[in-house]
């Protein structure tokens, strides 16, 4: 029967505890990446006026940096806008998508374990389906962790003020002198990568076939 039989005992067993860990790591993953916003800056001293001005650029998820203007045209005789470089949206969006779907699946699985464990264990169909889906998510976590790890490395490089000061046209053409400003910390993005890796580990030890 499919009658609700509430029992929190499975959360103390590997089958429920591991799924709970995956659920928590998934929350950390999409929350820390999807809600991130930061800022980077460079300082310019125009040789014609000898004035120093700091220009900043705000960037955020999904990190289409090549659409973010750092310095606008007509600055120190500059003839075009200077944009940040790179588009990391594909890896960032892939990571967040996997994290959201993993969150929803783990939530549904936890409800099944806690309220309908008798249905889950009625035959081999439930554990086998659970095992197959868990393996799929383990593979997706592995892929997206690699992709987003590389994407985050590119984000850090492309927003590094030491790198940006060398791409401003006015400075390259000798109309101004550029110096590195500051950049927002990316500790939360590091957490997203760690959460992705930690989500992969419990998925590879899921005991659903043994339940």
PDB file of C-alpha atoms in Angstrom:
ATOM      1  CA  UNK A   1       0.000   0.000   0.000  1.00  0.00           C
ATOM      2  CA  UNK A   2       1.080   3.607  -0.639  1.00  0.00           C
ATOM      3  CA  UNK A   3      -0.130   4.919   2.725  1.00  0.00           C
ATOM      4  CA  UNK A   4       2.211   7.376   4.406  1.00  0.00           C
ATOM      5  CA  UNK A   5       4.206   5.719   7.213  1.00  0.00           C
ATOM      6  CA  UNK A   6       6.406   8.389   8.738  1.00  0.00           C
ATOM      7  CA  UNK A   7       9.724   7.010  10.005  1.00  0.00           C
ATOM      8  CA  UNK A   8      12.927   9.043  10.413  1.00  0.00           C
ATOM      9  CA  UNK A   9      14.983   5.932  11.062  1.00  0.00           C
ATOM     10  CA  UNK A  10      16.368   5.783   7.475  1.00  0.00           C
ATOM     11  CA  UNK A  11      18.096   9.139   8.056  1.00  0.00           C
ATOM     12  CA  UNK A  12      20.301   7.359  10.583  1.00  0.00           C
ATOM     13  CA  UNK A  13      21.135   4.641   8.070  1.00  0.00           C
ATOM     14  CA  UNK A  14      23.575   5.004   5.146  1.00  0.00           C
ATOM     15  CA  UNK A  15      20.778   5.117   2.566  1.00  0.00           C
ATOM     16  CA  UNK A  16      19.198   8.214   4.101  1.00  0.00           C
ATOM     17  CA  UNK A  17      22.221   9.884   5.642  1.00  0.00           C
ATOM     18  CA  UNK A  18      24.197   9.856   2.387  1.00  0.00           C
ATOM     19  CA  UNK A  19      21.252  11.289   0.458  1.00  0.00           C
ATOM     20  CA  UNK A  20      20.895  13.995   3.110  1.00  0.00           C
ATOM     21  CA  UNK A  21      24.560  14.936   2.622  1.00  0.00           C
ATOM     22  CA  UNK A  22      24.059  15.156  -1.146  1.00  0.00           C
ATOM     23  CA  UNK A  23      21.028  17.387  -0.596  1.00  0.00           C
ATOM     24  CA  UNK A  24      22.964  19.761   1.669  1.00  0.00           C
ATOM     25  CA  UNK A  25      25.971  19.955  -0.666  1.00  0.00           C
ATOM     26  CA  UNK A  26      23.656  20.658  -3.623  1.00  0.00           C
ATOM     27  CA  UNK A  27      22.149  23.609  -1.741  1.00  0.00           C
ATOM     28  CA  UNK A  28      25.595  25.033  -1.019  1.00  0.00           C
ATOM     29  CA  UNK A  29      26.558  24.485  -4.657  1.00  0.00           C
ATOM     30  CA  UNK A  30      23.831  26.408  -6.457  1.00  0.00           C
ATOM     31  CA  UNK A  31      23.404  29.021  -3.705  1.00  0.00           C
ATOM     32  CA  UNK A  32      27.061  30.076  -3.572  1.00  0.00           C
ATOM     33  CA  UNK A  33      27.486  30.150  -7.350  1.00  0.00           C
ATOM     34  CA  UNK A  34      24.094  31.413  -8.522  1.00  0.00           C
ATOM     35  CA  UNK A  35      23.951  34.330  -6.086  1.00  0.00           C
ATOM     36  CA  UNK A  36      27.532  35.540  -6.534  1.00  0.00           C
ATOM     37  CA  UNK A  37      28.340  39.081  -7.624  1.00  0.00           C
ATOM     38  CA  UNK A  38      31.684  40.834  -7.494  1.00  0.00           C
ATOM     39  CA  UNK A  39      33.653  43.811  -8.716  1.00  0.00           C
ATOM     40  CA  UNK A  40      37.090  44.441 -10.140  1.00  0.00           C
ATOM     41  CA  UNK A  41      38.870  47.720 -10.781  1.00  0.00           C
ATOM     42  CA  UNK A  42      41.842  49.452 -12.400  1.00  0.00           C
ATOM     43  CA  UNK A  43      43.217  52.957 -11.922  1.00  0.00           C
ATOM     44  CA  UNK A  44      44.168  55.184 -14.861  1.00  0.00           C
ATOM     45  CA  UNK A  45      46.245  58.334 -14.887  1.00  0.00           C
ATOM     46  CA  UNK A  46      45.743  60.229 -18.132  1.00  0.00           C
ATOM     47  CA  UNK A  47      48.968  61.843 -19.324  1.00  0.00           C
ATOM     48  CA  UNK A  48      47.127  64.790 -20.841  1.00  0.00           C
ATOM     49  CA  UNK A  49      45.359  65.833 -17.630  1.00  0.00           C
ATOM     50  CA  UNK A  50      47.509  64.011 -15.073  1.00  0.00           C
ATOM     51  CA  UNK A  51      44.321  63.016 -13.228  1.00  0.00           C
ATOM     52  CA  UNK A  52      43.933  59.532 -11.714  1.00  0.00           C
ATOM     53  CA  UNK A  53      40.553  57.867 -12.024  1.00  0.00           C
ATOM     54  CA  UNK A  54      39.500  54.413 -10.845  1.00  0.00           C
ATOM     55  CA  UNK A  55      37.213  52.399 -13.125  1.00  0.00           C
ATOM     56  CA  UNK A  56      35.317  49.396 -11.828  1.00  0.00           C
ATOM     57  CA  UNK A  57      33.322  46.616 -13.461  1.00  0.00           C
ATOM     58  CA  UNK A  58      30.660  44.538 -11.734  1.00  0.00           C
ATOM     59  CA  UNK A  59      30.389  40.884 -12.703  1.00  0.00           C
ATOM     60  CA  UNK A  60      28.076  38.120 -11.557  1.00  0.00           C
ATOM     61  CA  UNK A  61      26.544  34.754 -12.429  1.00  0.00           C
ATOM     62  CA  UNK A  62      26.454  33.451 -15.159  1.00  0.00           C
ATOM     63  CA  UNK A  63      29.815  35.204 -15.803  1.00  0.00           C
ATOM     64  CA  UNK A  64      29.429  36.467 -19.369  1.00  0.00           C
ATOM     65  CA  UNK A  65      32.425  38.689 -18.762  1.00  0.00           C
ATOM     66  CA  UNK A  66      32.833  39.714 -22.387  1.00  0.00           C
ATOM     67  CA  UNK A  67      29.634  41.785 -22.067  1.00  0.00           C
ATOM     68  CA  UNK A  68      30.907  43.782 -19.062  1.00  0.00           C
ATOM     69  CA  UNK A  69      32.467  47.176 -19.793  1.00  0.00           C
ATOM     70  CA  UNK A  70      35.517  48.087 -17.750  1.00  0.00           C
ATOM     71  CA  UNK A  71      36.485  51.427 -19.331  1.00  0.00           C
ATOM     72  CA  UNK A  72      34.279  53.417 -21.687  1.00  0.00           C
ATOM     73  CA  UNK A  73      35.417  55.107 -24.879  1.00  0.00           C
ATOM     74  CA  UNK A  74      36.590  58.726 -24.974  1.00  0.00           C
ATOM     75  CA  UNK A  75      38.627  58.149 -21.820  1.00  0.00           C
ATOM     76  CA  UNK A  76      42.163  59.492 -22.216  1.00  0.00           C
ATOM     77  CA  UNK A  77      41.672  59.628 -26.024  1.00  0.00           C
ATOM     78  CA  UNK A  78      40.535  56.007 -26.029  1.00  0.00           C
ATOM     79  CA  UNK A  79      38.462  55.234 -29.135  1.00  0.00           C
ATOM     80  CA  UNK A  80      36.564  52.142 -27.984  1.00  0.00           C
ATOM     81  CA  UNK A  81      35.155  50.459 -24.892  1.00  0.00           C
ATOM     82  CA  UNK A  82      37.336  48.017 -22.985  1.00  0.00           C
ATOM     83  CA  UNK A  83      35.486  44.857 -21.934  1.00  0.00           C
ATOM     84  CA  UNK A  84      36.407  42.074 -19.605  1.00  0.00           C
ATOM     85  CA  UNK A  85      37.364  38.903 -21.457  1.00  0.00           C
ATOM     86  CA  UNK A  86      35.823  35.455 -21.531  1.00  0.00           C
ATOM     87  CA  UNK A  87      32.399  33.816 -21.328  1.00  0.00           C
ATOM     88  CA  UNK A  88      32.156  31.191 -18.577  1.00  0.00           C
ATOM     89  CA  UNK A  89      28.359  30.992 -18.631  1.00  0.00           C
ATOM     90  CA  UNK A  90      28.192  27.483 -20.093  1.00  0.00           C
ATOM     91  CA  UNK A  91      30.157  25.835 -17.275  1.00  0.00           C
ATOM     92  CA  UNK A  92      28.508  27.971 -14.573  1.00  0.00           C
ATOM     93  CA  UNK A  93      24.978  27.309 -15.828  1.00  0.00           C
ATOM     94  CA  UNK A  94      25.695  23.610 -16.268  1.00  0.00           C
ATOM     95  CA  UNK A  95      26.941  23.426 -12.691  1.00  0.00           C
ATOM     96  CA  UNK A  96      23.932  25.264 -11.247  1.00  0.00           C
ATOM     97  CA  UNK A  97      21.509  23.165 -13.323  1.00  0.00           C
ATOM     98  CA  UNK A  98      23.023  19.906 -12.058  1.00  0.00           C
ATOM     99  CA  UNK A  99      22.968  21.235  -8.482  1.00  0.00           C
ATOM    100  CA  UNK A 100      19.300  22.265  -8.695  1.00  0.00           C
ATOM    101  CA  UNK A 101      18.166  18.957 -10.186  1.00  0.00           C
ATOM    102  CA  UNK A 102      20.256  17.047  -7.637  1.00  0.00           C
ATOM    103  CA  UNK A 103      18.622  19.084  -4.876  1.00  0.00           C
ATOM    104  CA  UNK A 104      15.140  18.224  -6.175  1.00  0.00           C
ATOM    105  CA  UNK A 105      15.950  14.531  -6.630  1.00  0.00           C
ATOM    106  CA  UNK A 106      17.525  14.211  -3.185  1.00  0.00           C
ATOM    107  CA  UNK A 107      14.532  15.959  -1.637  1.00  0.00           C
ATOM    108  CA  UNK A 108      12.138  13.563  -3.384  1.00  0.00           C
ATOM    109  CA  UNK A 109      14.274  10.580  -2.345  1.00  0.00           C
ATOM    110  CA  UNK A 110      14.332  11.718   1.285  1.00  0.00           C
ATOM    111  CA  UNK A 111      10.545  12.040   1.285  1.00  0.00           C
ATOM    112  CA  UNK A 112      10.354   8.527  -0.138  1.00  0.00           C
ATOM    113  CA  UNK A 113      12.731   7.106   2.475  1.00  0.00           C
ATOM    114  CA  UNK A 114      11.026   8.814   5.413  1.00  0.00           C
ATOM    115  CA  UNK A 115       7.398   8.376   4.395  1.00  0.00           C
ATOM    116  CA  UNK A 116       7.217   5.484   1.954  1.00  0.00           C
ATOM    117  CA  UNK A 117      10.139   3.207   2.741  1.00  0.00           C
ATOM    118  CA  UNK A 118       7.808   0.200   2.716  1.00  0.00           C
ATOM    119  CA  UNK A 119       6.929   0.982  -0.893  1.00  0.00           C
ATOM    120  CA  UNK A 120      10.567   1.603  -1.786  1.00  0.00           C
ATOM    121  CA  UNK A 121      11.607  -1.796  -0.435  1.00  0.00           C
ATOM    122  CA  UNK A 122       8.671  -3.676  -1.945  1.00  0.00           C
ATOM    123  CA  UNK A 123      10.701  -5.510  -4.593  1.00  0.00           C
ATOM    124  CA  UNK A 124      13.884  -4.464  -6.402  1.00  0.00           C
ATOM    125  CA  UNK A 125      12.449  -1.827  -8.714  1.00  0.00           C
ATOM    126  CA  UNK A 126      12.742   1.112  -6.296  1.00  0.00           C
ATOM    127  CA  UNK A 127      16.329   0.462  -5.189  1.00  0.00           C
ATOM    128  CA  UNK A 128      17.463  -0.206  -8.771  1.00  0.00           C
ATOM    129  CA  UNK A 129      15.922   3.015 -10.111  1.00  0.00           C
ATOM    130  CA  UNK A 130      17.424   4.913  -7.185  1.00  0.00           C
ATOM    131  CA  UNK A 131      20.825   3.373  -7.867  1.00  0.00           C
ATOM    132  CA  UNK A 132      20.736   4.202 -11.594  1.00  0.00           C
ATOM    133  CA  UNK A 133      19.703   7.816 -11.009  1.00  0.00           C
ATOM    134  CA  UNK A 134      22.353   8.188  -8.292  1.00  0.00           C
ATOM    135  CA  UNK A 135      25.044   6.883 -10.654  1.00  0.00           C
ATOM    136  CA  UNK A 136      23.908   9.362 -13.316  1.00  0.00           C
ATOM    137  CA  UNK A 137      24.160  12.231 -10.848  1.00  0.00           C
ATOM    138  CA  UNK A 138      27.577  11.021  -9.687  1.00  0.00           C
ATOM    139  CA  UNK A 139      28.771  11.202 -13.298  1.00  0.00           C
ATOM    140  CA  UNK A 140      27.194  14.651 -13.775  1.00  0.00           C
ATOM    141  CA  UNK A 141      28.801  15.921 -10.564  1.00  0.00           C
ATOM    142  CA  UNK A 142      32.191  14.701 -11.781  1.00  0.00           C
ATOM    143  CA  UNK A 143      31.788  16.404 -15.157  1.00  0.00           C
ATOM    144  CA  UNK A 144      30.396  19.674 -13.862  1.00  0.00           C
ATOM    145  CA  UNK A 145      32.994  19.909 -11.085  1.00  0.00           C
ATOM    146  CA  UNK A 146      35.754  19.694 -13.682  1.00  0.00           C
ATOM    147  CA  UNK A 147      34.019  22.173 -15.994  1.00  0.00           C
ATOM    148  CA  UNK A 148      33.184  24.696 -13.296  1.00  0.00           C
ATOM    149  CA  UNK A 149      36.611  24.331 -11.670  1.00  0.00           C
ATOM    150  CA  UNK A 150      38.183  25.386 -14.975  1.00  0.00           C
ATOM    151  CA  UNK A 151      35.538  28.098 -15.415  1.00  0.00           C
ATOM    152  CA  UNK A 152      36.257  29.546 -11.975  1.00  0.00           C
ATOM    153  CA  UNK A 153      39.967  29.579 -12.719  1.00  0.00           C
ATOM    154  CA  UNK A 154      39.209  31.568 -15.896  1.00  0.00           C
ATOM    155  CA  UNK A 155      36.951  33.970 -13.988  1.00  0.00           C
ATOM    156  CA  UNK A 156      39.719  34.670 -11.489  1.00  0.00           C
ATOM    157  CA  UNK A 157      42.241  35.277 -14.271  1.00  0.00           C
ATOM    158  CA  UNK A 158      39.937  37.485 -16.347  1.00  0.00           C
ATOM    159  CA  UNK A 159      39.034  39.696 -13.365  1.00  0.00           C
ATOM    160  CA  UNK A 160      42.561  39.967 -11.972  1.00  0.00           C
ATOM    161  CA  UNK A 161      43.430  43.719 -11.911  1.00  0.00           C
ATOM    162  CA  UNK A 162      47.038  42.883 -12.762  1.00  0.00           C
ATOM    163  CA  UNK A 163      45.776  41.328 -15.995  1.00  0.00           C
ATOM    164  CA  UNK A 164      43.190  44.014 -16.733  1.00  0.00           C
ATOM    165  CA  UNK A 165      45.621  46.910 -16.545  1.00  0.00           C
ATOM    166  CA  UNK A 166      47.388  45.465 -19.595  1.00  0.00           C
ATOM    167  CA  UNK A 167      44.310  45.317 -21.843  1.00  0.00           C
ATOM    168  CA  UNK A 168      43.112  48.931 -21.614  1.00  0.00           C
ATOM    169  CA  UNK A 169      43.636  50.592 -24.990  1.00  0.00           C
ATOM    170  CA  UNK A 170      44.547  54.002 -23.592  1.00  0.00           C
ATOM    171  CA  UNK A 171      47.376  52.450 -21.596  1.00  0.00           C
ATOM    172  CA  UNK A 172      48.551  50.256 -24.443  1.00  0.00           C
ATOM    173  CA  UNK A 173      48.670  53.267 -26.776  1.00  0.00           C
ATOM    174  CA  UNK A 174      50.540  55.397 -24.249  1.00  0.00           C
ATOM    175  CA  UNK A 175      47.743  57.894 -23.468  1.00  0.00           C
ATOM    176  CA  UNK A 176      47.578  56.827 -19.825  1.00  0.00           C
ATOM    177  CA  UNK A 177      49.287  54.809 -17.135  1.00  0.00           C
ATOM    178  CA  UNK A 178      47.296  51.986 -15.573  1.00  0.00           C
ATOM    179  CA  UNK A 179      47.697  50.348 -12.199  1.00  0.00           C
ATOM    180  CA  UNK A 180      45.907  47.442 -10.577  1.00  0.00           C
ATOM    181  CA  UNK A 181      42.943  48.150  -8.344  1.00  0.00           C
ATOM    182  CA  UNK A 182      41.091  45.698  -6.132  1.00  0.00           C
ATOM    183  CA  UNK A 183      38.897  42.686  -6.838  1.00  0.00           C
ATOM    184  CA  UNK A 184      36.160  41.071  -4.771  1.00  0.00           C
ATOM    185  CA  UNK A 185      36.987  37.908  -2.879  1.00  0.00           C
ATOM    186  CA  UNK A 186      35.734  34.700  -4.431  1.00  0.00           C
ATOM    187  CA  UNK A 187      35.630  32.479  -1.385  1.00  0.00           C
ATOM    188  CA  UNK A 188      31.975  31.591  -1.998  1.00  0.00           C
ATOM    189  CA  UNK A 189      32.812  30.398  -5.501  1.00  0.00           C
ATOM    190  CA  UNK A 190      35.546  28.221  -4.043  1.00  0.00           C
ATOM    191  CA  UNK A 191      32.886  26.777  -1.737  1.00  0.00           C
ATOM    192  CA  UNK A 192      30.739  25.936  -4.762  1.00  0.00           C
ATOM    193  CA  UNK A 193      33.551  23.887  -6.307  1.00  0.00           C
ATOM    194  CA  UNK A 194      34.238  22.110  -3.016  1.00  0.00           C
ATOM    195  CA  UNK A 195      30.523  21.382  -2.594  1.00  0.00           C
ATOM    196  CA  UNK A 196      30.432  19.930  -6.091  1.00  0.00           C
ATOM    197  CA  UNK A 197      33.328  17.615  -5.294  1.00  0.00           C
ATOM    198  CA  UNK A 198      31.808  16.593  -1.958  1.00  0.00           C
ATOM    199  CA  UNK A 199      28.493  15.819  -3.661  1.00  0.00           C
ATOM    200  CA  UNK A 200      30.255  13.393  -5.968  1.00  0.00           C
ATOM    201  CA  UNK A 201      31.795  11.390  -3.114  1.00  0.00           C
ATOM    202  CA  UNK A 202      28.572  10.360  -1.305  1.00  0.00           C
ATOM    203  CA  UNK A 203      26.938   9.461  -4.619  1.00  0.00           C
ATOM    204  CA  UNK A 204      29.662   6.909  -5.329  1.00  0.00           C
ATOM    205  CA  UNK A 205      28.971   5.160  -2.009  1.00  0.00           C
ATOM    206  CA  UNK A 206      25.205   4.930  -2.196  1.00  0.00           C
ATOM    207  CA  UNK A 207      23.992   1.588  -0.774  1.00  0.00           C
ATOM    208  CA  UNK A 208      20.627   1.470  -2.566  1.00  0.00           C
ATOM    209  CA  UNK A 209      21.233  -1.922  -4.145  1.00  0.00           C
ATOM    210  CA  UNK A 210      21.957  -3.362  -0.720  1.00  0.00           C
ATOM    211  CA  UNK A 211      18.795  -2.000   0.875  1.00  0.00           C
TER     212      UNK A 211
END
